[in-house]
Structures are given as C-alpha cells and as structure tokens.
Amino acid sequence: MLPLYDAHVTVDAGDTGRFGQSRPGTTPPGPGLDLSAQRFVEQHDLAGRRLRTFANGRIGYAGLPDGTGYLRISGFGGYDAASPAYARNSAVLDETLSQVITPGLRGLVLDLRVNGGGSDALALQVAERLADRSYVAYAKRARNDPADPGRHTRPQAVRVRPTPDRFRYTGPVAVLTGGETYSAGETLTQALMGRPARTVRIGQNTQGVFSDVLERVLPNGWTFGLPNEEYLTPSGGRTFDGAGIPPDIRTGNFLEEIAEGSDDSAFARALAEMRHHAK
C-alpha cells in the first residue's frame, strides 16, 4: 500500500491505529495547519485584519479595498457543531454565501489551498453561485469488474446549475490551490474549469484524490477504504488522479511561505490578475 500515496486508500485498525498516506511533499490538512494558514493570510495579505468567519469557522471572508472579495474555505462539511446532517450543512453554506457573494463584487479570490475536502454536493453549491448558466462540471464512472481494471460503468455527467433566487457572481475568479487541496476541494476546482466566465487557477497542483471511497470490513474487524471511481473532464475524458489538477499560473509553495514568513506569492498574483481583468 505504501507506494500508492493515495489519501483515499486507508486501513482502520480501531484502537491499534489507522493507515493513510498522502502524496509525497504534501501535508494532510488539519486544524493546526488550517489555523496557521488563516493567521498567515491575515498578517501578510490583510495587513493584520481578521477574517470574518462563518460555518463553524470553516469559511472566512474579507472584502478588499479595490472591491475584490477574498473567500477562504477549509472544508465542505462540519458547518454546524450541533448537526452533521447534510441539509443543515447546505443551509449554513447557503446563508454564508448570501452574506459574502453580493452585488458590487468586482473580483473574487477563492482560496482552497488548505482544504480537507468533504461533500462534493456542498462543493458544487459554491460553483452554483458563480455561474449564470448550466454546464457540465465533470463525469463520474466506477470500476465494475474486479478482474479487469479497464472496465467501468457508463460515465454520468454532473452539472453545475445556477442557484435560483440568489445573487450569482459571474465576474473573474482566481482559485488558489496546492498540494493541501484535497478531494471535494479538488471537485470544486475541477468544476470551475468549465465555468463560463474568466477563471484562473494559481498556485500548485492539487492533491490528486477525487473518488468517493468504497469501504469494506475485513474478517478481523478492521475496515479499509479504496477509491473506485474516476472524475473525467467533459471533453477528452481526462482524470487528474495522482498528479492533481495543475494551476494555470504556478507560484511558490504555500506551506514553505508560511514556515518562512515570506510573502504570499499566489495571493499577490491573484490580485494582479484581478486588476488586469478590471482594466
């Protein structure tokens, strides 16, 4: 299992321990890393100003002086400490997006660089606030023959459908990504690749784990999880498993910049892109 380097491949031995491993050179997102990233952004990008936080602290937002919005999402779930139900998470996300995606927004920096994933449906809910027409985000297919890795189910298209009765932002978007952008964070990144309006990816490759996890129980009571699906691009049927989704504009390693206390190269480039598009 060790050579797979797939964060969606896991073995859970209960009290004995849990095995899972990410792509080399990346760090699994967690509360500590998330807090470090937020503090770094506040200090280096927002001149010490605190983010407005929503959804049990998993979403942060700041309006910048030039009318650009900065939206940071660290995961797609856990938005209500009292209820894990999808309906409640969706409602909290809807309320949050209504407060931050508003008329007058001139540009949007969507920061997914430390995002542990979660619900694909919640990730798509964000994309639905950023489009004015329906389009195919990706197609999913699953392995259906244990003896033949080349056999799959028929691909099923997954669409982004603009949210009705809500303000939708259709201006330029810069999506910040890196090796700590996992799973549903990558789903959103892939969904925005087909967005009708100007969208640019900045940073580094995402983690490269997209599939839902097929879980099974071993005879000794341990459980294991394996990814058994592919998320295909609408044109060409390409997958980004393993290597991750590459950026359009490659910048420095975000975690190294946090450790060194240097400038946030992806954020600076995103603002430059927003200014250029506004001309």
mmCIF file of C-alpha atoms in Angstrom:
data_model
loop_
_atom_site.group_PDB
_atom_site.id
_atom_site.type_symbol
_atom_site.label_atom_id
_atom_site.label_comp_id
_atom_site.label_asym_id
_atom_site.label_seq_id
_atom_site.Cartn_x
_atom_site.Cartn_y
_atom_site.Cartn_z
ATOM 1 C CA MET A 1 0.000 0.000 0.000
ATOM 2 C CA LEU A 2 2.822 2.395 0.771
ATOM 3 C CA PRO A 3 3.761 3.108 -2.876
ATOM 4 C CA LEU A 4 0.182 4.152 -3.754
ATOM 5 C CA TYR A 5 0.461 7.535 -1.983
ATOM 6 C CA ASP A 6 -3.309 7.914 -2.242
ATOM 7 C CA ALA A 7 -5.006 9.689 0.674
ATOM 8 C CA HIS A 8 -8.255 7.867 -0.114
ATOM 9 C CA VAL A 9 -6.625 4.461 0.491
ATOM 10 C CA THR A 10 -6.993 3.706 4.199
ATOM 11 C CA VAL A 11 -6.879 0.863 6.692
ATOM 12 C CA ASP A 12 -8.517 1.435 10.064
ATOM 13 C CA ALA A 13 -7.482 -0.983 12.820
ATOM 14 C CA GLY A 14 -9.536 0.704 15.517
ATOM 15 C CA ASP A 15 -7.553 1.263 18.712
ATOM 16 C CA THR A 16 -4.438 -0.164 17.050
ATOM 17 C CA GLY A 17 -4.196 2.697 14.572
ATOM 18 C CA ARG A 18 -5.113 3.967 11.148
ATOM 19 C CA PHE A 19 -3.037 3.936 7.965
ATOM 20 C CA GLY A 20 -3.298 6.501 5.196
ATOM 21 C CA GLN A 21 -0.726 8.396 3.193
ATOM 22 C CA SER A 22 -0.790 11.494 1.014
ATOM 23 C CA ARG A 23 1.291 12.384 -1.999
ATOM 24 C CA PRO A 24 4.979 12.948 -1.116
ATOM 25 C CA GLY A 25 5.839 16.551 -0.370
ATOM 26 C CA THR A 26 2.358 17.425 0.880
ATOM 27 C CA THR A 27 0.795 17.661 4.338
ATOM 28 C CA PRO A 28 -2.678 16.372 5.281
ATOM 29 C CA PRO A 29 -4.914 19.317 6.236
ATOM 30 C CA GLY A 30 -5.947 19.560 9.862
ATOM 31 C CA PRO A 31 -6.998 22.152 12.444
ATOM 32 C CA GLY A 32 -3.428 23.191 13.255
ATOM 33 C CA LEU A 33 -2.406 23.756 9.650
ATOM 34 C CA ASP A 34 -5.695 25.494 8.941
ATOM 35 C CA LEU A 35 -5.173 27.942 11.795
ATOM 36 C CA SER A 36 -1.584 28.627 10.695
ATOM 37 C CA ALA A 37 -2.768 29.341 7.146
ATOM 38 C CA GLN A 38 -5.510 31.679 8.347
ATOM 39 C CA ARG A 39 -3.130 33.642 10.581
ATOM 40 C CA PHE A 40 -0.593 33.895 7.760
ATOM 41 C CA VAL A 41 -3.208 35.288 5.375
ATOM 42 C CA GLU A 42 -4.438 37.777 7.963
ATOM 43 C CA GLN A 43 -0.926 39.009 8.670
ATOM 44 C CA HIS A 44 0.611 39.010 5.189
ATOM 45 C CA ASP A 45 -2.366 39.595 2.892
ATOM 46 C CA LEU A 46 -4.845 41.525 5.017
ATOM 47 C CA ALA A 47 -2.377 43.740 6.913
ATOM 48 C CA GLY A 48 -3.392 42.302 10.270
ATOM 49 C CA ARG A 49 -7.132 42.481 9.667
ATOM 50 C CA ARG A 50 -9.110 39.470 10.859
ATOM 51 C CA LEU A 51 -11.255 37.411 8.529
ATOM 52 C CA ARG A 52 -14.981 37.305 9.114
ATOM 53 C CA THR A 53 -15.619 33.662 9.891
ATOM 54 C CA PHE A 54 -18.694 31.575 9.177
ATOM 55 C CA ALA A 55 -19.850 27.951 9.199
ATOM 56 C CA ASN A 56 -18.236 26.890 12.473
ATOM 57 C CA GLY A 57 -15.001 28.610 11.450
ATOM 58 C CA ARG A 58 -14.566 26.620 8.234
ATOM 59 C CA ILE A 59 -15.174 29.603 5.949
ATOM 60 C CA GLY A 60 -13.522 33.022 6.132
ATOM 61 C CA TYR A 61 -14.112 36.180 4.138
ATOM 62 C CA ALA A 62 -12.663 39.649 3.713
ATOM 63 C CA GLY A 63 -13.590 42.457 1.360
ATOM 64 C CA LEU A 64 -10.524 44.139 -0.099
ATOM 65 C CA PRO A 65 -10.258 47.902 -0.758
ATOM 66 C CA ASP A 66 -10.497 47.550 -4.546
ATOM 67 C CA GLY A 67 -13.815 45.666 -4.370
ATOM 68 C CA THR A 68 -12.268 42.203 -4.682
ATOM 69 C CA GLY A 69 -13.546 39.569 -2.262
ATOM 70 C CA TYR A 70 -11.306 37.008 -0.586
ATOM 71 C CA LEU A 71 -13.122 33.755 0.267
ATOM 72 C CA ARG A 72 -11.266 31.025 2.134
ATOM 73 C CA ILE A 73 -12.873 27.563 2.504
ATOM 74 C CA SER A 74 -11.102 24.892 4.563
ATOM 75 C CA GLY A 75 -13.577 22.066 4.009
ATOM 76 C CA PHE A 76 -17.029 21.043 2.840
ATOM 77 C CA GLY A 77 -18.776 19.874 5.973
ATOM 78 C CA GLY A 78 -18.757 20.410 9.718
ATOM 79 C CA TYR A 79 -20.521 23.744 9.324
ATOM 80 C CA ASP A 80 -22.795 23.234 12.325
ATOM 81 C CA ALA A 81 -21.302 21.801 15.517
ATOM 82 C CA ALA A 82 -24.749 20.636 16.640
ATOM 83 C CA SER A 83 -25.765 18.773 13.479
ATOM 84 C CA PRO A 84 -23.822 16.705 10.929
ATOM 85 C CA ALA A 85 -26.860 16.424 8.640
ATOM 86 C CA TYR A 86 -26.279 17.356 5.013
ATOM 87 C CA ALA A 87 -29.417 19.513 4.901
ATOM 88 C CA ARG A 88 -28.156 21.619 7.801
ATOM 89 C CA ASN A 89 -24.666 21.967 6.280
ATOM 90 C CA SER A 90 -26.220 23.030 2.986
ATOM 91 C CA ALA A 91 -28.424 25.600 4.701
ATOM 92 C CA VAL A 92 -25.471 27.101 6.603
ATOM 93 C CA LEU A 93 -23.433 27.272 3.393
ATOM 94 C CA ASP A 94 -26.308 28.956 1.580
ATOM 95 C CA GLU A 95 -26.625 31.547 4.356
ATOM 96 C CA THR A 96 -22.879 32.159 4.313
ATOM 97 C CA LEU A 97 -22.640 32.590 0.556
ATOM 98 C CA SER A 98 -25.559 35.028 0.644
ATOM 99 C CA GLN A 99 -23.557 37.206 3.022
ATOM 100 C CA VAL A 100 -20.299 37.233 1.052
ATOM 101 C CA ILE A 101 -21.301 36.938 -2.620
ATOM 102 C CA THR A 102 -23.162 40.199 -3.063
ATOM 103 C CA PRO A 103 -23.707 42.881 -5.721
ATOM 104 C CA GLY A 104 -20.727 45.176 -6.157
ATOM 105 C CA LEU A 105 -18.164 42.377 -6.060
ATOM 106 C CA ARG A 106 -15.504 43.238 -8.648
ATOM 107 C CA GLY A 107 -13.377 40.133 -8.377
ATOM 108 C CA LEU A 108 -13.151 37.004 -6.229
ATOM 109 C CA VAL A 109 -10.113 35.184 -4.840
ATOM 110 C CA LEU A 110 -11.231 31.695 -3.795
ATOM 111 C CA ASP A 111 -8.617 30.154 -1.503
ATOM 112 C CA LEU A 112 -8.711 26.331 -1.378
ATOM 113 C CA ARG A 113 -5.048 25.823 -0.532
ATOM 114 C CA VAL A 114 -5.723 24.152 2.832
ATOM 115 C CA ASN A 115 -8.937 22.261 2.216
ATOM 116 C CA GLY A 116 -9.534 18.777 3.587
ATOM 117 C CA GLY A 117 -12.484 18.003 1.313
ATOM 118 C CA GLY A 118 -15.854 16.640 2.392
ATOM 119 C CA SER A 119 -19.122 16.686 0.455
ATOM 120 C CA ASP A 120 -18.966 17.077 -3.319
ATOM 121 C CA ALA A 121 -22.535 18.383 -3.259
ATOM 122 C CA LEU A 122 -21.510 21.223 -0.941
ATOM 123 C CA ALA A 123 -18.527 21.995 -3.154
ATOM 124 C CA LEU A 124 -20.804 22.223 -6.184
ATOM 125 C CA GLN A 125 -23.103 24.512 -4.218
ATOM 126 C CA VAL A 126 -20.293 27.082 -4.276
ATOM 127 C CA ALA A 127 -19.839 26.696 -8.050
ATOM 128 C CA GLU A 128 -23.577 27.234 -8.499
ATOM 129 C CA ARG A 129 -23.222 30.727 -7.022
ATOM 130 C CA LEU A 130 -20.528 31.560 -9.576
ATOM 131 C CA ALA A 131 -22.331 30.776 -12.837
ATOM 132 C CA ASP A 132 -25.204 32.211 -14.857
ATOM 133 C CA ARG A 133 -25.897 29.129 -16.941
ATOM 134 C CA SER A 134 -25.808 25.373 -16.551
ATOM 135 C CA TYR A 135 -22.742 23.425 -17.675
ATOM 136 C CA VAL A 136 -21.102 20.022 -17.144
ATOM 137 C CA ALA A 137 -18.614 20.055 -14.281
ATOM 138 C CA TYR A 138 -17.274 16.532 -14.833
ATOM 139 C CA ALA A 139 -18.429 12.972 -15.436
ATOM 140 C CA LYS A 140 -18.104 10.112 -12.960
ATOM 141 C CA ARG A 141 -17.596 6.443 -13.679
ATOM 142 C CA ALA A 142 -16.832 3.500 -11.368
ATOM 143 C CA ARG A 143 -14.845 0.293 -11.719
ATOM 144 C CA ASN A 144 -17.287 -2.584 -12.210
ATOM 145 C CA ASP A 145 -15.108 -5.631 -12.896
ATOM 146 C CA PRO A 146 -12.600 -6.792 -10.247
ATOM 147 C CA ALA A 147 -10.676 -8.764 -12.857
ATOM 148 C CA ASP A 148 -10.399 -6.015 -15.463
ATOM 149 C CA PRO A 149 -9.244 -2.530 -14.366
ATOM 150 C CA GLY A 150 -10.263 -1.144 -17.755
ATOM 151 C CA ARG A 151 -13.968 -1.825 -17.296
ATOM 152 C CA HIS A 152 -16.151 0.926 -15.888
ATOM 153 C CA THR A 153 -19.763 1.955 -15.610
ATOM 154 C CA ARG A 154 -21.106 4.384 -18.180
ATOM 155 C CA PRO A 155 -19.932 7.929 -17.294
ATOM 156 C CA GLN A 156 -22.598 10.040 -15.625
ATOM 157 C CA ALA A 157 -22.425 13.779 -16.161
ATOM 158 C CA VAL A 158 -22.543 16.043 -13.108
ATOM 159 C CA ARG A 159 -23.776 19.549 -13.839
ATOM 160 C CA VAL A 160 -23.392 22.945 -12.240
ATOM 161 C CA ARG A 161 -26.833 24.553 -12.178
ATOM 162 C CA PRO A 162 -27.039 28.239 -11.203
ATOM 163 C CA THR A 163 -28.704 28.746 -7.831
ATOM 164 C CA PRO A 164 -32.216 30.150 -8.349
ATOM 165 C CA ASP A 165 -33.461 33.159 -6.387
ATOM 166 C CA ARG A 166 -29.976 34.102 -5.156
ATOM 167 C CA PHE A 167 -27.426 36.646 -6.339
ATOM 168 C CA ARG A 168 -24.840 34.920 -8.529
ATOM 169 C CA TYR A 169 -21.403 36.353 -9.169
ATOM 170 C CA THR A 170 -20.266 35.975 -12.785
ATOM 171 C CA GLY A 171 -17.123 38.102 -12.813
ATOM 172 C CA PRO A 172 -13.474 36.971 -12.734
ATOM 173 C CA VAL A 173 -12.383 34.363 -10.188
ATOM 174 C CA ALA A 174 -8.873 33.363 -9.120
ATOM 175 C CA VAL A 175 -8.751 29.909 -7.490
ATOM 176 C CA LEU A 176 -5.764 29.299 -5.194
ATOM 177 C CA THR A 177 -4.732 25.638 -4.962
ATOM 178 C CA GLY A 178 -1.897 23.471 -3.700
ATOM 179 C CA GLY A 179 -0.937 20.003 -2.520
ATOM 180 C CA GLU A 180 -3.131 20.511 0.538
ATOM 181 C CA THR A 181 -6.246 20.914 -1.642
ATOM 182 C CA TYR A 182 -7.941 17.539 -1.187
ATOM 183 C CA SER A 183 -10.951 15.643 -2.515
ATOM 184 C CA ALA A 184 -14.043 17.903 -2.576
ATOM 185 C CA GLY A 185 -11.699 20.895 -2.721
ATOM 186 C CA GLU A 186 -10.457 19.371 -5.975
ATOM 187 C CA THR A 187 -14.005 18.640 -7.076
ATOM 188 C CA LEU A 188 -14.773 22.352 -6.847
ATOM 189 C CA THR A 189 -11.534 23.221 -8.612
ATOM 190 C CA GLN A 190 -12.408 20.836 -11.453
ATOM 191 C CA ALA A 191 -15.983 22.119 -11.617
ATOM 192 C CA LEU A 192 -14.733 25.686 -12.032
ATOM 193 C CA MET A 193 -12.555 24.695 -15.005
ATOM 194 C CA GLY A 194 -15.706 24.769 -17.156
ATOM 195 C CA ARG A 195 -17.062 27.992 -15.661
ATOM 196 C CA PRO A 196 -18.309 30.290 -18.439
ATOM 197 C CA ALA A 197 -16.642 33.430 -17.022
ATOM 198 C CA ARG A 198 -12.948 34.164 -16.556
ATOM 199 C CA THR A 199 -11.426 31.705 -14.061
ATOM 200 C CA VAL A 200 -7.712 31.226 -13.408
ATOM 201 C CA ARG A 201 -6.033 28.652 -11.155
ATOM 202 C CA ILE A 202 -2.994 29.900 -9.258
ATOM 203 C CA GLY A 203 -0.548 28.056 -7.002
ATOM 204 C CA GLN A 204 0.469 24.419 -7.291
ATOM 205 C CA ASN A 205 -1.054 21.042 -8.199
ATOM 206 C CA THR A 206 -3.873 19.788 -6.010
ATOM 207 C CA GLN A 207 -3.504 16.538 -4.047
ATOM 208 C CA GLY A 208 -4.955 14.233 -6.736
ATOM 209 C CA VAL A 209 -7.683 12.294 -4.860
ATOM 210 C CA PHE A 210 -11.208 12.651 -6.221
ATOM 211 C CA SER A 211 -13.158 9.413 -5.904
ATOM 212 C CA ASP A 212 -15.754 8.571 -3.308
ATOM 213 C CA VAL A 213 -14.368 5.835 -1.059
ATOM 214 C CA LEU A 214 -15.590 2.233 -1.265
ATOM 215 C CA GLU A 215 -15.493 0.888 2.302
ATOM 216 C CA ARG A 216 -15.385 -2.761 3.358
ATOM 217 C CA VAL A 217 -14.910 -4.703 6.619
ATOM 218 C CA LEU A 218 -12.187 -7.345 6.923
ATOM 219 C CA PRO A 219 -12.765 -10.654 8.787
ATOM 220 C CA ASN A 220 -10.766 -9.406 11.778
ATOM 221 C CA GLY A 221 -12.991 -6.329 12.129
ATOM 222 C CA TRP A 222 -10.620 -3.858 10.542
ATOM 223 C CA THR A 223 -12.031 -1.659 7.807
ATOM 224 C CA PHE A 224 -10.413 -0.472 4.612
ATOM 225 C CA GLY A 225 -11.295 2.124 2.038
ATOM 226 C CA LEU A 226 -10.439 2.221 -1.644
ATOM 227 C CA PRO A 227 -11.253 4.806 -4.330
ATOM 228 C CA ASN A 228 -13.117 3.066 -7.162
ATOM 229 C CA GLU A 229 -14.207 5.989 -9.353
ATOM 230 C CA GLU A 230 -12.797 8.391 -11.904
ATOM 231 C CA TYR A 231 -13.804 12.023 -12.332
ATOM 232 C CA LEU A 232 -13.481 12.787 -16.031
ATOM 233 C CA THR A 233 -13.187 16.118 -17.790
ATOM 234 C CA PRO A 234 -16.210 16.813 -20.035
ATOM 235 C CA SER A 235 -14.020 16.979 -23.131
ATOM 236 C CA GLY A 236 -11.391 14.310 -23.582
ATOM 237 C CA GLY A 237 -12.238 12.235 -20.529
ATOM 238 C CA ARG A 238 -9.043 13.136 -18.682
ATOM 239 C CA THR A 239 -8.566 12.404 -14.979
ATOM 240 C CA PHE A 240 -6.276 14.205 -12.536
ATOM 241 C CA ASP A 241 -5.809 11.322 -10.097
ATOM 242 C CA GLY A 242 -2.349 11.105 -8.615
ATOM 243 C CA ALA A 243 -0.745 14.218 -10.043
ATOM 244 C CA GLY A 244 -3.627 16.548 -9.183
ATOM 245 C CA ILE A 245 -5.067 19.475 -11.121
ATOM 246 C CA PRO A 246 -2.262 21.757 -12.324
ATOM 247 C CA PRO A 247 -2.508 25.531 -11.960
ATOM 248 C CA ASP A 248 -2.669 27.902 -14.894
ATOM 249 C CA ILE A 249 -0.075 30.044 -13.105
ATOM 250 C CA ARG A 250 2.482 28.297 -10.898
ATOM 251 C CA THR A 251 3.722 30.125 -7.815
ATOM 252 C CA GLY A 252 5.667 29.297 -4.656
ATOM 253 C CA ASN A 253 4.882 26.556 -2.147
ATOM 254 C CA PHE A 254 2.304 27.966 0.281
ATOM 255 C CA LEU A 255 3.435 25.862 3.258
ATOM 256 C CA GLU A 256 7.045 26.907 2.738
ATOM 257 C CA GLU A 257 5.965 30.538 2.600
ATOM 258 C CA ILE A 258 4.101 30.092 5.892
ATOM 259 C CA ALA A 259 7.150 28.485 7.520
ATOM 260 C CA GLU A 260 9.490 31.195 6.244
ATOM 261 C CA GLY A 261 7.111 34.086 6.918
ATOM 262 C CA SER A 262 7.661 35.311 3.370
ATOM 263 C CA ASP A 263 5.188 36.973 1.023
ATOM 264 C CA ASP A 264 2.131 35.084 -0.213
ATOM 265 C CA SER A 265 3.046 34.705 -3.887
ATOM 266 C CA ALA A 266 -0.245 33.139 -5.020
ATOM 267 C CA PHE A 267 -2.367 35.802 -3.328
ATOM 268 C CA ALA A 268 -0.262 38.603 -4.844
ATOM 269 C CA ARG A 269 -0.557 37.069 -8.305
ATOM 270 C CA ALA A 270 -4.317 36.649 -7.870
ATOM 271 C CA LEU A 271 -4.739 40.348 -7.090
ATOM 272 C CA ALA A 272 -2.633 41.222 -10.125
ATOM 273 C CA GLU A 273 -4.885 39.046 -12.294
ATOM 274 C CA MET A 274 -7.999 40.716 -10.883
ATOM 275 C CA ARG A 275 -6.571 44.189 -11.557
ATOM 276 C CA HIS A 276 -5.574 43.230 -15.091
ATOM 277 C CA HIS A 277 -9.032 41.885 -15.885
ATOM 278 C CA ALA A 278 -10.678 45.016 -14.482
ATOM 279 C CA LYS A 279 -8.876 47.266 -16.990
#
